[in-house]
Short mmCIF file of N, CA, C and O and ligand atoms in Angstrom, two decimals:
data_model
loop_
_atom_site.label_atom_id
_atom_site.label_comp_id
_atom_site.label_asym_id
_atom_site.label_seq_id
_atom_site.Cartn_x
_atom_site.Cartn_y
_atom_site.Cartn_z
N MET U 1 -32.46 13.29 22.32
CA MET U 1 -32.63 13.73 20.92
C MET U 1 -31.36 14.40 20.43
O MET U 1 -30.78 15.23 21.12
N PRO U 2 -30.88 13.99 19.27
CA PRO U 2 -29.59 14.52 18.77
C PRO U 2 -29.69 15.98 18.39
O PRO U 2 -30.69 16.42 17.83
N GLN U 3 -28.65 16.71 18.72
CA GLN U 3 -28.64 18.13 18.37
C GLN U 3 -27.78 18.37 17.17
O GLN U 3 -26.58 18.58 17.28
N ASN U 4 -28.36 18.31 16.03
CA ASN U 4 -27.57 18.49 14.82
C ASN U 4 -27.45 19.94 14.40
O ASN U 4 -26.46 20.34 13.84
N ASN U 5 -28.47 20.70 14.67
CA ASN U 5 -28.47 22.12 14.31
C ASN U 5 -28.11 22.33 12.84
O ASN U 5 -27.41 23.26 12.48
N GLY U 6 -28.51 21.42 12.02
CA GLY U 6 -28.21 21.58 10.59
C GLY U 6 -26.81 21.15 10.23
O GLY U 6 -26.46 21.07 9.07
N GLN U 7 -25.96 20.82 11.24
CA GLN U 7 -24.60 20.40 10.89
C GLN U 7 -24.49 18.89 10.98
O GLN U 7 -24.13 18.33 12.00
N VAL U 8 -24.80 18.25 9.91
CA VAL U 8 -24.70 16.79 9.88
C VAL U 8 -23.26 16.43 9.55
O VAL U 8 -22.68 16.97 8.62
N PRO U 9 -22.66 15.56 10.34
CA PRO U 9 -21.29 15.12 10.00
C PRO U 9 -21.28 14.47 8.63
O PRO U 9 -22.14 13.64 8.33
N THR U 10 -20.31 14.83 7.81
CA THR U 10 -20.33 14.34 6.44
C THR U 10 -19.44 13.13 6.28
O THR U 10 -18.34 13.21 5.77
N LYS U 11 -19.90 12.01 6.74
CA LYS U 11 -19.22 10.76 6.45
C LYS U 11 -20.14 9.93 5.56
O LYS U 11 -21.15 9.44 6.04
N PRO U 12 -19.80 9.82 4.30
CA PRO U 12 -20.72 9.22 3.32
C PRO U 12 -21.21 7.83 3.73
O PRO U 12 -22.37 7.53 3.58
N TYR U 13 -20.32 7.01 4.27
CA TYR U 13 -20.76 5.65 4.57
C TYR U 13 -21.73 5.60 5.74
O TYR U 13 -22.60 4.76 5.81
N ASN U 14 -21.57 6.56 6.66
CA ASN U 14 -22.53 6.63 7.75
C ASN U 14 -23.93 6.87 7.22
O ASN U 14 -24.88 6.23 7.63
N ARG U 15 -24.02 7.80 6.32
CA ARG U 15 -25.30 8.16 5.77
C ARG U 15 -25.93 6.95 5.08
O ARG U 15 -27.09 6.66 5.25
N ALA U 16 -25.11 6.25 4.31
CA ALA U 16 -25.63 5.11 3.56
C ALA U 16 -26.07 4.00 4.53
O ALA U 16 -27.12 3.41 4.34
N ASN U 17 -25.27 3.75 5.53
CA ASN U 17 -25.61 2.69 6.47
C ASN U 17 -26.92 2.97 7.18
O ASN U 17 -27.72 2.08 7.41
N ALA U 18 -27.12 4.21 7.53
CA ALA U 18 -28.27 4.55 8.33
C ALA U 18 -29.57 4.31 7.58
O ALA U 18 -30.52 3.78 8.13
N THR U 19 -29.58 4.67 6.33
CA THR U 19 -30.86 4.64 5.64
C THR U 19 -31.02 3.49 4.66
O THR U 19 -32.06 2.89 4.56
N ASP U 20 -29.97 3.14 3.96
CA ASP U 20 -30.15 2.36 2.75
C ASP U 20 -29.14 1.23 2.64
O ASP U 20 -28.35 1.18 1.73
N SER U 21 -29.13 0.32 3.59
CA SER U 21 -28.09 -0.69 3.57
C SER U 21 -28.29 -1.70 2.44
O SER U 21 -27.35 -2.34 2.00
N LYS U 22 -29.48 -1.84 1.96
CA LYS U 22 -29.70 -2.78 0.85
C LYS U 22 -29.03 -2.30 -0.42
O LYS U 22 -28.45 -3.07 -1.16
N ARG U 23 -29.08 -1.00 -0.63
CA ARG U 23 -28.47 -0.46 -1.83
C ARG U 23 -26.95 -0.66 -1.80
O ARG U 23 -26.32 -0.90 -2.80
N LEU U 24 -26.39 -0.58 -0.61
CA LEU U 24 -24.95 -0.78 -0.45
C LEU U 24 -24.51 -2.15 -0.97
O LEU U 24 -23.47 -2.28 -1.58
N GLU U 25 -25.30 -3.15 -0.69
CA GLU U 25 -24.90 -4.50 -1.08
C GLU U 25 -24.76 -4.66 -2.58
O GLU U 25 -24.00 -5.48 -3.06
N SER U 26 -25.52 -3.88 -3.31
CA SER U 26 -25.45 -4.03 -4.76
C SER U 26 -24.34 -3.19 -5.38
O SER U 26 -24.12 -3.24 -6.56
N PHE U 27 -23.64 -2.43 -4.55
CA PHE U 27 -22.50 -1.67 -5.07
C PHE U 27 -21.41 -2.61 -5.57
O PHE U 27 -21.21 -3.67 -5.01
N PRO U 28 -20.71 -2.22 -6.62
CA PRO U 28 -19.53 -2.99 -7.01
C PRO U 28 -18.50 -2.95 -5.88
O PRO U 28 -18.42 -1.95 -5.16
N GLN U 29 -17.73 -4.00 -5.73
CA GLN U 29 -16.81 -4.05 -4.60
C GLN U 29 -15.56 -3.25 -4.91
O GLN U 29 -14.56 -3.78 -5.35
N LYS U 30 -15.63 -1.98 -4.64
CA LYS U 30 -14.48 -1.14 -4.91
C LYS U 30 -14.35 -0.12 -3.81
O LYS U 30 -15.11 0.85 -3.76
N PRO U 31 -13.43 -0.33 -2.91
CA PRO U 31 -13.25 0.60 -1.79
C PRO U 31 -12.91 1.99 -2.31
O PRO U 31 -12.03 2.15 -3.14
N ALA U 32 -13.61 2.96 -1.82
CA ALA U 32 -13.42 4.32 -2.30
C ALA U 32 -12.02 4.84 -2.04
O ALA U 32 -11.52 5.70 -2.74
N VAL U 33 -11.37 4.30 -1.02
CA VAL U 33 -10.06 4.79 -0.61
C VAL U 33 -9.02 4.62 -1.71
O VAL U 33 -8.07 5.38 -1.80
N GLU U 34 -9.21 3.63 -2.58
CA GLU U 34 -8.14 3.31 -3.51
C GLU U 34 -8.16 4.11 -4.80
O GLU U 34 -7.40 3.84 -5.70
N GLU U 35 -9.03 5.08 -4.87
CA GLU U 35 -9.15 5.82 -6.12
C GLU U 35 -7.85 6.46 -6.60
O GLU U 35 -7.61 6.56 -7.77
N ARG U 36 -7.03 6.89 -5.65
CA ARG U 36 -5.83 7.63 -6.06
C ARG U 36 -4.58 6.77 -6.17
O ARG U 36 -3.49 7.28 -6.34
N VAL U 37 -4.73 5.47 -6.04
CA VAL U 37 -3.56 4.61 -6.17
C VAL U 37 -3.07 4.61 -7.61
O VAL U 37 -3.85 4.40 -8.52
N PRO U 38 -1.79 4.88 -7.83
CA PRO U 38 -1.28 4.93 -9.20
C PRO U 38 -1.34 3.57 -9.89
O PRO U 38 -1.39 2.53 -9.24
N ASP U 39 -1.32 3.60 -11.21
CA ASP U 39 -1.44 2.37 -12.00
C ASP U 39 -0.35 1.36 -11.71
O ASP U 39 -0.55 0.17 -11.85
N LEU U 40 0.80 1.88 -11.33
CA LEU U 40 1.94 1.02 -11.02
C LEU U 40 1.58 -0.08 -10.02
O LEU U 40 2.10 -1.17 -10.08
N LEU U 41 0.69 0.25 -9.12
CA LEU U 41 0.41 -0.67 -8.04
C LEU U 41 -0.62 -1.72 -8.44
O LEU U 41 -1.81 -1.49 -8.38
N VAL U 42 -0.14 -2.87 -8.84
CA VAL U 42 -1.04 -3.98 -9.14
C VAL U 42 -1.67 -4.43 -7.83
O VAL U 42 -2.86 -4.63 -7.71
N ASN U 43 -0.80 -4.57 -6.88
CA ASN U 43 -1.19 -4.95 -5.55
C ASN U 43 -1.63 -3.70 -4.82
O ASN U 43 -0.84 -2.83 -4.57
N SER U 44 -2.87 -3.61 -4.49
CA SER U 44 -3.32 -2.39 -3.84
C SER U 44 -2.91 -2.38 -2.38
O SER U 44 -3.38 -1.58 -1.60
N GLY U 45 -2.03 -3.30 -2.01
CA GLY U 45 -1.82 -3.57 -0.61
C GLY U 45 -0.86 -2.66 0.11
O GLY U 45 -0.38 -1.66 -0.42
N ASP U 46 -0.59 -3.03 1.31
CA ASP U 46 0.32 -2.28 2.16
C ASP U 46 1.73 -2.81 1.97
O ASP U 46 1.94 -3.89 1.44
N CYS U 47 2.66 -2.03 2.45
CA CYS U 47 4.04 -2.46 2.48
C CYS U 47 4.13 -3.72 3.34
O CYS U 47 3.61 -3.76 4.45
N SER U 48 4.79 -4.75 2.83
CA SER U 48 4.83 -6.00 3.57
C SER U 48 5.89 -6.00 4.66
O SER U 48 6.11 -7.02 5.31
N ILE U 49 6.59 -4.90 4.82
CA ILE U 49 7.57 -4.82 5.90
C ILE U 49 7.04 -4.02 7.08
O ILE U 49 7.06 -4.46 8.22
N CYS U 50 6.51 -2.84 6.80
CA CYS U 50 6.00 -2.03 7.91
C CYS U 50 4.49 -2.17 8.07
O CYS U 50 3.90 -1.65 9.00
N PHE U 51 3.86 -2.89 7.15
CA PHE U 51 2.43 -3.18 7.22
C PHE U 51 1.55 -1.94 7.21
O PHE U 51 0.47 -1.95 7.78
N SER U 52 2.03 -0.90 6.60
CA SER U 52 1.12 0.22 6.40
C SER U 52 1.26 0.69 4.96
O SER U 52 2.21 0.35 4.27
N SER U 53 0.30 1.46 4.51
CA SER U 53 0.33 1.84 3.11
C SER U 53 1.13 3.12 2.90
O SER U 53 1.62 3.38 1.83
N ARG U 54 1.29 3.91 3.96
CA ARG U 54 2.01 5.16 3.79
C ARG U 54 3.17 5.28 4.76
O ARG U 54 3.03 4.98 5.94
N LEU U 55 4.29 5.70 4.22
CA LEU U 55 5.45 5.98 5.06
C LEU U 55 5.98 7.31 4.59
O LEU U 55 6.30 7.48 3.43
N ASN U 56 6.05 8.28 5.50
CA ASN U 56 6.43 9.65 5.12
C ASN U 56 5.59 10.11 3.93
O ASN U 56 6.09 10.71 3.00
N ASP U 57 4.33 9.75 3.96
CA ASP U 57 3.40 10.15 2.92
C ASP U 57 3.68 9.53 1.56
O ASP U 57 3.23 10.01 0.54
N LYS U 58 4.43 8.43 1.55
CA LYS U 58 4.67 7.76 0.28
C LYS U 58 4.02 6.38 0.28
O LYS U 58 3.95 5.72 1.31
N LEU U 59 3.56 5.97 -0.88
CA LEU U 59 3.00 4.63 -1.01
C LEU U 59 4.11 3.66 -1.34
O LEU U 59 5.16 4.05 -1.85
N PRO U 60 3.88 2.37 -1.09
CA PRO U 60 4.89 1.38 -1.47
C PRO U 60 5.14 1.42 -2.97
O PRO U 60 4.19 1.38 -3.74
N GLU U 61 6.41 1.51 -3.37
CA GLU U 61 6.70 1.68 -4.79
C GLU U 61 7.37 0.47 -5.42
O GLU U 61 7.39 0.34 -6.63
N VAL U 62 8.00 -0.35 -4.60
CA VAL U 62 8.73 -1.48 -5.15
C VAL U 62 7.87 -2.72 -5.07
O VAL U 62 7.36 -3.06 -4.01
N ILE U 63 7.68 -3.34 -6.20
CA ILE U 63 6.85 -4.54 -6.22
C ILE U 63 7.71 -5.73 -6.63
O ILE U 63 8.47 -5.66 -7.59
N CYS U 64 7.59 -6.81 -5.90
CA CYS U 64 8.34 -8.02 -6.22
C CYS U 64 7.90 -8.54 -7.58
O CYS U 64 6.71 -8.60 -7.88
N LYS U 65 8.90 -8.91 -8.41
CA LYS U 65 8.57 -9.32 -9.77
C LYS U 65 8.11 -10.78 -9.85
O LYS U 65 7.65 -11.23 -10.88
N ASN U 66 8.26 -11.47 -8.76
CA ASN U 66 7.81 -12.85 -8.73
C ASN U 66 6.29 -12.90 -8.78
O ASN U 66 5.61 -12.35 -7.92
N LYS U 67 5.76 -13.56 -9.81
CA LYS U 67 4.31 -13.52 -10.05
C LYS U 67 3.51 -14.09 -8.88
O LYS U 67 2.39 -13.67 -8.63
N VAL U 68 4.05 -15.05 -8.20
CA VAL U 68 3.28 -15.63 -7.10
C VAL U 68 3.45 -14.85 -5.81
O VAL U 68 2.89 -15.19 -4.78
N CYS U 69 4.26 -13.80 -5.87
CA CYS U 69 4.50 -13.01 -4.67
C CYS U 69 3.87 -11.64 -4.84
O CYS U 69 2.82 -11.35 -4.28
N GLU U 70 4.51 -10.81 -5.66
CA GLU U 70 3.99 -9.48 -5.96
C GLU U 70 3.69 -8.64 -4.72
O GLU U 70 2.77 -7.85 -4.69
N ASN U 71 4.44 -8.88 -3.67
CA ASN U 71 4.31 -8.01 -2.51
C ASN U 71 4.91 -6.66 -2.83
O ASN U 71 5.82 -6.55 -3.65
N CYS U 72 4.41 -5.64 -2.20
CA CYS U 72 4.99 -4.33 -2.44
C CYS U 72 5.61 -3.77 -1.15
O CYS U 72 5.20 -4.12 -0.05
N TYR U 73 6.60 -2.94 -1.38
CA TYR U 73 7.39 -2.42 -0.26
C TYR U 73 7.71 -0.95 -0.48
O TYR U 73 7.87 -0.51 -1.61
N HIS U 74 7.84 -0.23 0.61
CA HIS U 74 8.41 1.10 0.52
C HIS U 74 9.89 0.97 0.20
O HIS U 74 10.55 0.04 0.66
N VAL U 75 10.39 1.91 -0.57
CA VAL U 75 11.82 1.91 -0.88
C VAL U 75 12.65 1.86 0.40
O VAL U 75 13.57 1.04 0.54
N GLU U 76 12.30 2.71 1.35
CA GLU U 76 13.08 2.79 2.59
C GLU U 76 13.03 1.47 3.38
O GLU U 76 14.03 1.02 3.91
N CYS U 77 11.85 0.90 3.45
CA CYS U 77 11.69 -0.34 4.21
C CYS U 77 12.48 -1.47 3.57
O CYS U 77 13.22 -2.19 4.24
N LEU U 78 12.33 -1.59 2.26
CA LEU U 78 12.99 -2.68 1.56
C LEU U 78 14.51 -2.50 1.61
O LEU U 78 15.25 -3.45 1.82
N TYR U 79 14.95 -1.26 1.45
CA TYR U 79 16.38 -0.98 1.48
C TYR U 79 16.98 -1.40 2.83
O TYR U 79 17.99 -2.09 2.89
N GLU U 80 16.31 -1.01 3.90
CA GLU U 80 16.83 -1.37 5.22
C GLU U 80 16.86 -2.87 5.41
O GLU U 80 17.79 -3.45 5.97
N TRP U 81 15.79 -3.51 4.96
CA TRP U 81 15.72 -4.96 5.06
C TRP U 81 16.87 -5.61 4.28
O TRP U 81 17.59 -6.45 4.80
N LEU U 82 17.02 -5.19 3.03
CA LEU U 82 18.03 -5.81 2.18
C LEU U 82 19.43 -5.60 2.75
O LEU U 82 20.25 -6.50 2.77
N MET U 83 19.69 -4.39 3.26
CA MET U 83 21.01 -4.13 3.81
C MET U 83 21.26 -4.96 5.06
O MET U 83 22.38 -5.31 5.37
N SER U 84 20.19 -5.30 5.77
CA SER U 84 20.37 -6.08 6.99
C SER U 84 20.60 -7.56 6.68
O SER U 84 20.96 -8.33 7.56
N VAL U 85 20.35 -7.96 5.45
CA VAL U 85 20.59 -9.36 5.10
C VAL U 85 21.64 -9.48 3.98
O VAL U 85 21.56 -10.36 3.14
N ASN U 86 22.60 -8.56 3.99
CA ASN U 86 23.72 -8.63 3.07
C ASN U 86 23.35 -8.54 1.59
O ASN U 86 23.73 -9.39 0.79
N ALA U 87 22.61 -7.55 1.25
CA ALA U 87 22.31 -7.34 -0.15
C ALA U 87 23.56 -6.85 -0.88
O ALA U 87 24.48 -6.32 -0.27
N ARG U 88 23.55 -7.02 -2.20
CA ARG U 88 24.65 -6.50 -3.00
C ARG U 88 24.27 -5.15 -3.59
O ARG U 88 23.13 -4.93 -3.96
N ARG U 89 25.27 -4.30 -3.68
CA ARG U 89 25.02 -2.97 -4.23
C ARG U 89 25.41 -2.91 -5.68
O ARG U 89 26.50 -3.36 -6.06
N PHE U 90 24.54 -2.38 -6.51
CA PHE U 90 24.87 -2.13 -7.91
C PHE U 90 24.56 -0.69 -8.22
O PHE U 90 23.39 -0.33 -8.38
N PHE U 91 25.59 0.14 -8.30
CA PHE U 91 25.36 1.54 -8.62
C PHE U 91 24.32 2.14 -7.69
O PHE U 91 24.52 2.20 -6.50
N SER U 92 23.17 2.51 -8.21
CA SER U 92 22.19 3.17 -7.35
C SER U 92 21.12 2.21 -6.85
O SER U 92 20.09 2.63 -6.34
N ASP U 93 21.37 0.92 -7.01
CA ASP U 93 20.41 -0.07 -6.54
C ASP U 93 21.04 -1.03 -5.55
O ASP U 93 22.26 -1.17 -5.49
N VAL U 94 20.19 -1.68 -4.78
CA VAL U 94 20.66 -2.85 -4.06
C VAL U 94 19.83 -4.05 -4.53
O VAL U 94 18.66 -3.92 -4.85
N VAL U 95 20.51 -5.19 -4.60
CA VAL U 95 19.83 -6.40 -5.03
C VAL U 95 19.91 -7.41 -3.90
O VAL U 95 20.99 -7.68 -3.38
N GLY U 96 18.80 -7.94 -3.53
CA GLY U 96 18.78 -8.93 -2.45
C GLY U 96 17.60 -9.85 -2.62
O GLY U 96 17.06 -9.98 -3.71
N LEU U 97 17.20 -10.47 -1.52
CA LEU U 97 16.11 -11.42 -1.59
C LEU U 97 14.84 -10.82 -1.02
O LEU U 97 14.86 -10.20 0.05
N CYS U 98 13.76 -11.04 -1.73
CA CYS U 98 12.46 -10.55 -1.27
C CYS U 98 12.15 -11.17 0.09
O CYS U 98 12.30 -12.37 0.28
N PRO U 99 11.75 -10.35 1.06
CA PRO U 99 11.44 -10.86 2.40
C PRO U 99 10.32 -11.89 2.39
O PRO U 99 10.23 -12.72 3.28
N ASN U 100 9.50 -11.86 1.38
CA ASN U 100 8.37 -12.77 1.35
C ASN U 100 8.67 -14.07 0.61
O ASN U 100 8.47 -15.15 1.13
N CYS U 101 9.19 -13.96 -0.63
CA CYS U 101 9.33 -15.17 -1.44
C CYS U 101 10.79 -15.58 -1.60
O CYS U 101 11.09 -16.63 -2.14
N GLU U 102 11.72 -14.73 -1.15
CA GLU U 102 13.14 -15.01 -1.21
C GLU U 102 13.70 -15.19 -2.61
O GLU U 102 14.67 -15.88 -2.83
N LYS U 103 13.04 -14.55 -3.57
CA LYS U 103 13.61 -14.42 -4.90
C LYS U 103 14.31 -13.07 -4.98
O LYS U 103 14.07 -12.18 -4.16
N ASN U 104 15.14 -12.91 -6.03
CA ASN U 104 15.84 -11.64 -6.18
C ASN U 104 14.89 -10.48 -6.30
O ASN U 104 13.87 -10.58 -7.00
N ILE U 105 15.21 -9.41 -5.63
CA ILE U 105 14.43 -8.19 -5.78
C ILE U 105 15.40 -7.02 -5.79
O ILE U 105 16.44 -7.05 -5.13
N THR U 106 15.10 -6.03 -6.62
CA THR U 106 15.95 -4.87 -6.77
C THR U 106 15.29 -3.66 -6.13
O THR U 106 14.11 -3.44 -6.33
N CYS U 107 16.07 -2.91 -5.39
CA CYS U 107 15.51 -1.76 -4.70
C CYS U 107 16.41 -0.56 -4.93
O CYS U 107 17.62 -0.66 -4.75
N PRO U 108 15.87 0.55 -5.38
CA PRO U 108 16.70 1.75 -5.50
C PRO U 108 17.14 2.23 -4.13
O PRO U 108 16.41 2.09 -3.16
N ILE U 109 18.36 2.75 -4.06
CA ILE U 109 18.84 3.28 -2.80
C ILE U 109 18.15 4.61 -2.51
O ILE U 109 18.18 5.50 -3.36
N PRO U 110 17.50 4.72 -1.36
CA PRO U 110 16.79 5.96 -1.06
C PRO U 110 17.75 7.14 -0.96
O PRO U 110 18.86 6.99 -0.49
N LYS U 111 17.31 8.29 -1.42
CA LYS U 111 18.16 9.49 -1.41
C LYS U 111 18.39 9.98 0.02
O LYS U 111 17.46 9.99 0.78
ZN1 ZN V 1 7.03 0.16 4.57
ZN1 ZN V 2 8.65 -11.66 -3.49
#
């Protein structure tokens, strides 16, 4: 017999799964995790270079402008990638090829 002592672990999805899985199915498909993603991010996805959504607590900020690509990257990840494949420097940006679609992509140089 579980010893809860009144301290139920507060994981909302656990609670829902345990009692009311039918109600879950009728929920709109919107992962709760994405609530704080800024509007800038069309692609709610992860950085396509390091495959995670956070690097040093930052979300991927650079999005490929190619409509069929639209991958997003951390500034640091994309900068390192671009520099490793001979990107060109323009003032405070580097311009190179998107790792995914190989179209031009511009990345600010990380501070
Ligand atoms: Zn990254
Ligand atoms: Zn691209």
